Amino acid sequence: MLIRRRLHRAAAPAVVLSGLVLLSGCTSPVDGGREASGGATPAGRVASPFGNPDGTKPGLAPVTAEGERARARELIGGLATKGRGARTGYAREEFGHAWLDKADGVPFARNGCDTRNDLLRRDGREVRFRDGSDCVVVAMTLDDPYTGTTIDWRKQKAAEVQIDHVVPLSYAWQMGASRWTDAKRKRLANDPLNLLPVQGRANSAKGDSGPASWLPPAKGVRCAYAVRFAQVAEKYELAVTGPDRTAMLRQCGG
C-alpha cells in the first residue's frame, strides 16, 4: 500500500473541491494535466474546526488545548437530542443532484466548479488539473484526517478518496431533514463545513453512522471530528441521538 505519513501541503486557490480519490505512487499529471499554482504549502495548513467556521479552510486539525476542549464540550453539550426516525423515503436525490454548483447559501456556490472538485482543490496539495480546466482535478496528494495517512491519487482510480458528509445525509433525514425544504437539504449536501475528502475505505466503513457507532481511526482527530459534527448539527438545527452526544463529549474529555 503506497501510503506514507506527510504533513506538508500545497497552496490551493480559494475554491473547494469534492470527490473521490485513489492511491498511486506516481506524481505525473493525468490526462496531460498541469500543476496548480502556489507550490508547496508549509506544515500546519490544516485548520482547527474552531478556526474554520464556514468550512472553507482545508483539513481537520486535532483539538488538543484544554481551553478548546472545554469549548468543544460546551458546544456538544448544547445539542438537542432525540431518537433516530424512520429512513422511509430517503434517497440521495432528496438532497439534490450530487455536487451541485448551484446550492445557494453555501461557500463556493456558483463559482463554475462543482462541489466535488472544489473540495479536492481545497484539501489537496500538488494538485493537477485537466488540460484547459481550472476545475477538474486529475491528480493530487491528500493528507487524510481520518486515518492519518497520505494518499497519492489519480483520477483513473477515483474510489480511494471519497467526500464524506460529516453528518451523513441519511442521518440528517432521520433526524428531521425529511421535513426540510429542498433548498435547505441541498445546502447541507454541498456545504463545505459538512464535507471532507478522506480515505475511501474509512468513509465506506462509516456509512450513515453517528459518532456512537463510528469514529475516525486516527484517535488524535476524534475530538475535532466531534466538534465538526456538532457545528453542522448546530448550524442546521439538527438534533443528535443521546448516545451520539455522549460519544462526542467523551472524545473531548467529557
CSV table of C-alpha atoms in Angstrom, one decimal:
chain,number,residue,atom,x,y,z
A,1,MET,CA,0.0,0.0,0.0
A,2,LEU,CA,1.6,3.3,-1.1
A,3,ILE,CA,0.7,5.3,2.0
A,4,ARG,CA,3.2,7.3,3.9
A,5,ARG,CA,3.0,10.0,6.6
A,6,ARG,CA,3.5,13.6,5.5
A,7,LEU,CA,2.2,16.9,6.7
A,8,HIS,CA,3.3,19.5,4.1
A,9,ARG,CA,0.6,20.8,1.7
A,10,ALA,CA,0.4,22.9,-1.4
A,11,ALA,CA,-1.3,26.2,-1.5
A,12,ALA,CA,-4.7,25.9,-3.2
A,13,PRO,CA,-6.9,28.5,-4.7
A,14,ALA,CA,-9.7,29.8,-2.5
A,15,VAL,CA,-12.1,27.3,-4.1
A,16,VAL,CA,-13.2,24.0,-2.7
A,17,LEU,CA,-13.3,20.6,-4.4
A,18,SER,CA,-15.1,17.4,-3.6
A,19,GLY,CA,-14.9,13.9,-4.9
A,20,LEU,CA,-13.3,10.5,-5.0
A,21,VAL,CA,-9.6,10.0,-4.9
A,22,LEU,CA,-7.2,7.0,-5.1
A,23,LEU,CA,-3.8,5.8,-4.1
A,24,SER,CA,-1.0,5.9,-6.6
A,25,GLY,CA,2.7,6.3,-6.2
A,26,CYS,CA,3.0,8.3,-9.3
A,27,THR,CA,3.1,12.1,-9.3
A,28,SER,CA,3.0,12.8,-13.0
A,29,PRO,CA,-0.2,14.5,-14.3
A,30,VAL,CA,-3.2,12.6,-15.6
A,31,ASP,CA,-4.7,13.5,-19.0
A,32,GLY,CA,-1.7,15.7,-19.6
A,33,GLY,CA,-2.8,17.9,-16.6
A,34,ARG,CA,-1.0,20.9,-15.3
A,35,GLU,CA,0.1,21.7,-11.7
A,36,ALA,CA,-1.8,24.2,-9.7
A,37,SER,CA,0.0,27.4,-8.8
A,38,GLY,CA,1.4,28.0,-5.4
A,39,GLY,CA,4.0,25.3,-4.8
A,40,ALA,CA,4.5,23.6,-1.5
A,41,THR,CA,2.5,24.7,1.5
A,42,PRO,CA,4.1,24.7,5.0
A,43,ALA,CA,3.1,22.2,7.6
A,44,GLY,CA,0.2,23.2,9.8
A,45,ARG,CA,-2.0,24.3,6.8
A,46,VAL,CA,-4.9,22.2,8.2
A,47,ALA,CA,-7.4,24.2,10.2
A,48,SER,CA,-8.8,23.6,13.6
A,49,PRO,CA,-12.6,23.3,13.5
A,50,PHE,CA,-12.8,26.4,15.7
A,51,GLY,CA,-10.8,28.4,13.2
A,52,ASN,CA,-12.8,27.3,10.3
A,53,PRO,CA,-16.5,28.1,11.0
A,54,ASP,CA,-17.5,28.2,7.3
A,55,GLY,CA,-15.5,25.2,6.2
A,56,THR,CA,-13.5,27.0,3.5
A,57,LYS,CA,-10.1,26.1,5.0
A,58,PRO,CA,-8.6,22.7,4.4
A,59,GLY,CA,-8.4,19.6,6.6
A,60,LEU,CA,-9.2,18.9,10.2
A,61,ALA,CA,-6.6,19.7,12.8
A,62,PRO,CA,-6.7,18.0,16.2
A,63,VAL,CA,-8.3,19.8,19.1
A,64,THR,CA,-5.8,19.4,22.0
A,65,ALA,CA,-5.6,22.6,24.1
A,66,GLU,CA,-7.7,22.3,27.2
A,67,GLY,CA,-9.4,25.6,26.6
A,68,GLU,CA,-10.6,24.4,23.2
A,69,ARG,CA,-11.6,21.0,24.5
A,70,ALA,CA,-13.7,22.8,27.1
A,71,ARG,CA,-15.3,24.9,24.4
A,72,ALA,CA,-15.9,21.7,22.5
A,73,ARG,CA,-17.8,20.1,25.4
A,74,GLU,CA,-19.9,23.3,25.8
A,75,LEU,CA,-20.8,23.2,22.1
A,76,ILE,CA,-21.6,19.4,22.1
A,77,GLY,CA,-23.5,19.6,25.4
A,78,GLY,CA,-25.8,22.2,24.0
A,79,LEU,CA,-27.1,20.0,21.2
A,80,ALA,CA,-30.7,18.8,21.4
A,81,THR,CA,-31.2,15.0,21.5
A,82,LYS,CA,-33.8,12.7,20.2
A,83,GLY,CA,-34.1,9.2,18.7
A,84,ARG,CA,-33.5,8.5,15.0
A,85,GLY,CA,-36.6,8.4,13.0
A,86,ALA,CA,-37.5,6.1,10.1
A,87,ARG,CA,-35.4,6.0,7.0
A,88,THR,CA,-38.5,5.8,4.9
A,89,GLY,CA,-38.5,8.0,1.8
A,90,TYR,CA,-34.7,8.7,2.0
A,91,ALA,CA,-32.8,8.9,-1.3
A,92,ARG,CA,-29.6,10.7,-2.2
A,93,GLU,CA,-31.6,12.7,-4.8
A,94,GLU,CA,-33.7,14.2,-2.0
A,95,PHE,CA,-30.7,16.4,-1.3
A,96,GLY,CA,-30.2,17.4,-4.9
A,97,HIS,CA,-28.1,16.1,-7.7
A,98,ALA,CA,-24.7,15.2,-6.4
A,99,TRP,CA,-22.2,18.0,-6.1
A,100,LEU,CA,-24.3,20.9,-7.3
A,101,ASP,CA,-22.6,24.2,-8.0
A,102,LYS,CA,-26.0,25.9,-7.6
A,103,ALA,CA,-26.8,25.2,-3.9
A,104,ASP,CA,-27.2,28.8,-2.9
A,105,GLY,CA,-26.3,29.9,0.6
A,106,VAL,CA,-23.0,28.0,1.0
A,107,PRO,CA,-19.4,28.9,0.2
A,108,PHE,CA,-18.2,28.2,-3.4
A,109,ALA,CA,-21.7,28.1,-4.8
A,110,ARG,CA,-22.0,29.3,-8.5
A,111,ASN,CA,-18.2,29.5,-8.9
A,112,GLY,CA,-18.3,27.5,-12.1
A,113,CYS,CA,-16.9,24.4,-10.4
A,114,ASP,CA,-18.8,21.5,-8.8
A,115,THR,CA,-18.6,20.9,-5.1
A,116,ARG,CA,-16.6,17.7,-5.5
A,117,ASN,CA,-13.8,19.4,-7.3
A,118,ASP,CA,-14.0,22.4,-5.1
A,119,LEU,CA,-13.2,20.2,-2.1
A,120,LEU,CA,-10.4,18.3,-3.7
A,121,ARG,CA,-8.7,21.6,-4.5
A,122,ARG,CA,-9.4,22.9,-1.0
A,123,ASP,CA,-7.7,19.9,0.8
A,124,GLY,CA,-5.3,18.5,-1.8
A,125,ARG,CA,-1.7,19.6,-2.4
A,126,GLU,CA,0.4,19.1,-5.5
A,127,VAL,CA,-3.0,19.4,-7.3
A,128,ARG,CA,-3.1,18.9,-11.1
A,129,PHE,CA,-6.0,19.8,-13.4
A,130,ARG,CA,-7.2,18.5,-16.7
A,131,ASP,CA,-5.7,20.4,-19.6
A,132,GLY,CA,-7.7,23.6,-20.3
A,133,SER,CA,-9.5,23.4,-16.9
A,134,ASP,CA,-9.2,25.3,-13.6
A,135,CYS,CA,-11.7,23.0,-12.1
A,136,VAL,CA,-11.3,19.3,-12.8
A,137,VAL,CA,-8.7,17.7,-10.6
A,138,VAL,CA,-6.9,14.7,-12.1
A,139,ALA,CA,-4.1,14.2,-9.6
A,140,MET,CA,-3.3,15.3,-6.1
A,141,THR,CA,-1.9,14.3,-2.7
A,142,LEU,CA,-4.3,14.1,0.3
A,143,ASP,CA,-3.3,14.1,4.0
A,144,ASP,CA,-6.3,12.1,5.2
A,145,PRO,CA,-7.6,13.4,8.5
A,146,TYR,CA,-9.5,10.2,9.3
A,147,THR,CA,-6.6,7.7,9.1
A,148,GLY,CA,-3.5,10.0,9.5
A,149,THR,CA,-2.1,8.6,6.2
A,150,THR,CA,-1.1,10.3,3.0
A,151,ILE,CA,-2.7,9.3,-0.3
A,152,ASP,CA,-1.3,10.0,-3.7
A,153,TRP,CA,-4.3,9.9,-6.1
A,154,ARG,CA,-5.0,9.8,-9.8
A,155,LYS,CA,-8.4,10.3,-11.3
A,156,GLN,CA,-8.4,6.9,-13.2
A,157,LYS,CA,-8.6,5.2,-9.8
A,158,ALA,CA,-11.0,7.5,-8.1
A,159,ALA,CA,-12.6,5.5,-5.2
A,160,GLU,CA,-9.6,5.5,-2.8
A,161,VAL,CA,-10.6,9.0,-1.7
A,162,GLN,CA,-14.3,9.9,-1.2
A,163,ILE,CA,-16.0,13.0,0.0
A,164,ASP,CA,-17.5,12.3,3.4
A,165,HIS,CA,-20.6,14.1,4.7
A,166,VAL,CA,-19.6,14.5,8.3
A,167,VAL,CA,-23.3,14.5,9.3
A,168,PRO,CA,-24.5,11.8,6.9
A,169,LEU,CA,-27.4,12.7,4.7
A,170,SER,CA,-29.4,9.7,5.7
A,171,TYR,CA,-28.7,10.5,9.4
A,172,ALA,CA,-30.0,14.1,8.8
A,173,TRP,CA,-33.0,12.7,7.1
A,174,GLN,CA,-33.9,10.6,10.1
A,175,MET,CA,-33.2,13.5,12.5
A,176,GLY,CA,-35.6,15.9,10.7
A,177,ALA,CA,-34.3,16.8,7.3
A,178,SER,CA,-37.2,14.8,5.7
A,179,ARG,CA,-39.3,17.9,6.6
A,180,TRP,CA,-36.9,20.5,5.3
A,181,THR,CA,-37.3,22.5,2.1
A,182,ASP,CA,-35.4,21.2,-0.9
A,183,ALA,CA,-33.2,24.2,-0.8
A,184,LYS,CA,-32.1,23.5,2.8
A,185,ARG,CA,-31.3,19.9,2.0
A,186,LYS,CA,-29.2,21.0,-1.0
A,187,ARG,CA,-27.3,23.4,1.3
A,188,LEU,CA,-26.5,20.6,3.8
A,189,ALA,CA,-25.3,18.3,1.0
A,190,ASN,CA,-23.0,20.9,-0.5
A,191,ASP,CA,-21.8,22.9,2.5
A,192,PRO,CA,-18.0,22.6,2.8
A,193,LEU,CA,-18.5,22.7,6.6
A,194,ASN,CA,-20.1,19.3,6.3
A,195,LEU,CA,-17.6,17.9,3.7
A,196,LEU,CA,-14.2,16.3,4.0
A,197,PRO,CA,-12.2,14.4,1.4
A,198,VAL,CA,-11.0,11.2,3.1
A,199,GLN,CA,-9.8,7.7,2.5
A,200,GLY,CA,-12.5,5.7,0.7
A,201,ARG,CA,-12.3,2.7,2.9
A,202,ALA,CA,-12.8,4.7,6.0
A,203,ASN,CA,-15.8,6.5,4.5
A,204,SER,CA,-17.3,3.3,3.4
A,205,ALA,CA,-16.9,1.9,6.9
A,206,LYS,CA,-18.7,4.9,8.4
A,207,GLY,CA,-21.7,4.7,6.2
A,208,ASP,CA,-24.5,6.7,7.8
A,209,SER,CA,-23.3,6.1,11.3
A,210,GLY,CA,-23.3,8.7,14.1
A,211,PRO,CA,-20.3,9.1,16.4
A,212,ALA,CA,-21.6,6.4,18.8
A,213,SER,CA,-21.2,3.8,16.1
A,214,TRP,CA,-18.2,5.2,14.2
A,215,LEU,CA,-15.2,7.5,14.8
A,216,PRO,CA,-12.1,8.2,12.7
A,217,PRO,CA,-9.4,5.5,13.1
A,218,ALA,CA,-6.9,8.2,13.9
A,219,LYS,CA,-7.6,8.8,17.6
A,220,GLY,CA,-6.0,12.2,17.7
A,221,VAL,CA,-8.6,13.8,15.5
A,222,ARG,CA,-11.6,12.4,17.2
A,223,CYS,CA,-12.4,15.5,19.3
A,224,ALA,CA,-12.1,17.7,16.2
A,225,TYR,CA,-14.4,15.3,14.3
A,226,ALA,CA,-16.9,15.6,17.2
A,227,VAL,CA,-16.7,19.4,17.0
A,228,ARG,CA,-17.3,19.4,13.3
A,229,PHE,CA,-20.2,17.1,13.6
A,230,ALA,CA,-21.7,19.4,16.3
A,231,GLN,CA,-21.0,22.5,14.3
A,232,VAL,CA,-23.0,21.1,11.4
A,233,ALA,CA,-25.8,20.0,13.7
A,234,GLU,CA,-26.0,23.4,15.3
A,235,LYS,CA,-25.9,25.3,12.0
A,236,TYR,CA,-28.8,23.3,10.6
A,237,GLU,CA,-30.7,23.0,13.8
A,238,LEU,CA,-30.4,19.2,13.9
A,239,ALA,CA,-30.8,17.1,17.0
A,240,VAL,CA,-28.4,14.2,17.5
A,241,THR,CA,-29.1,11.0,19.4
A,242,GLY,CA,-28.3,10.7,23.1
A,243,PRO,CA,-25.6,8.1,22.5
A,244,ASP,CA,-24.0,10.2,19.8
A,245,ARG,CA,-23.9,13.2,22.0
A,246,THR,CA,-22.4,11.1,24.8
A,247,ALA,CA,-19.8,9.7,22.5
A,248,MET,CA,-18.8,13.1,21.2
A,249,LEU,CA,-18.4,14.5,24.7
A,250,ARG,CA,-16.2,11.6,25.6
A,251,GLN,CA,-13.8,12.3,22.8
A,252,CYS,CA,-13.3,15.8,24.2
A,253,GLY,CA,-12.8,14.8,27.8
A,254,GLY,CA,-16.5,14.9,28.9
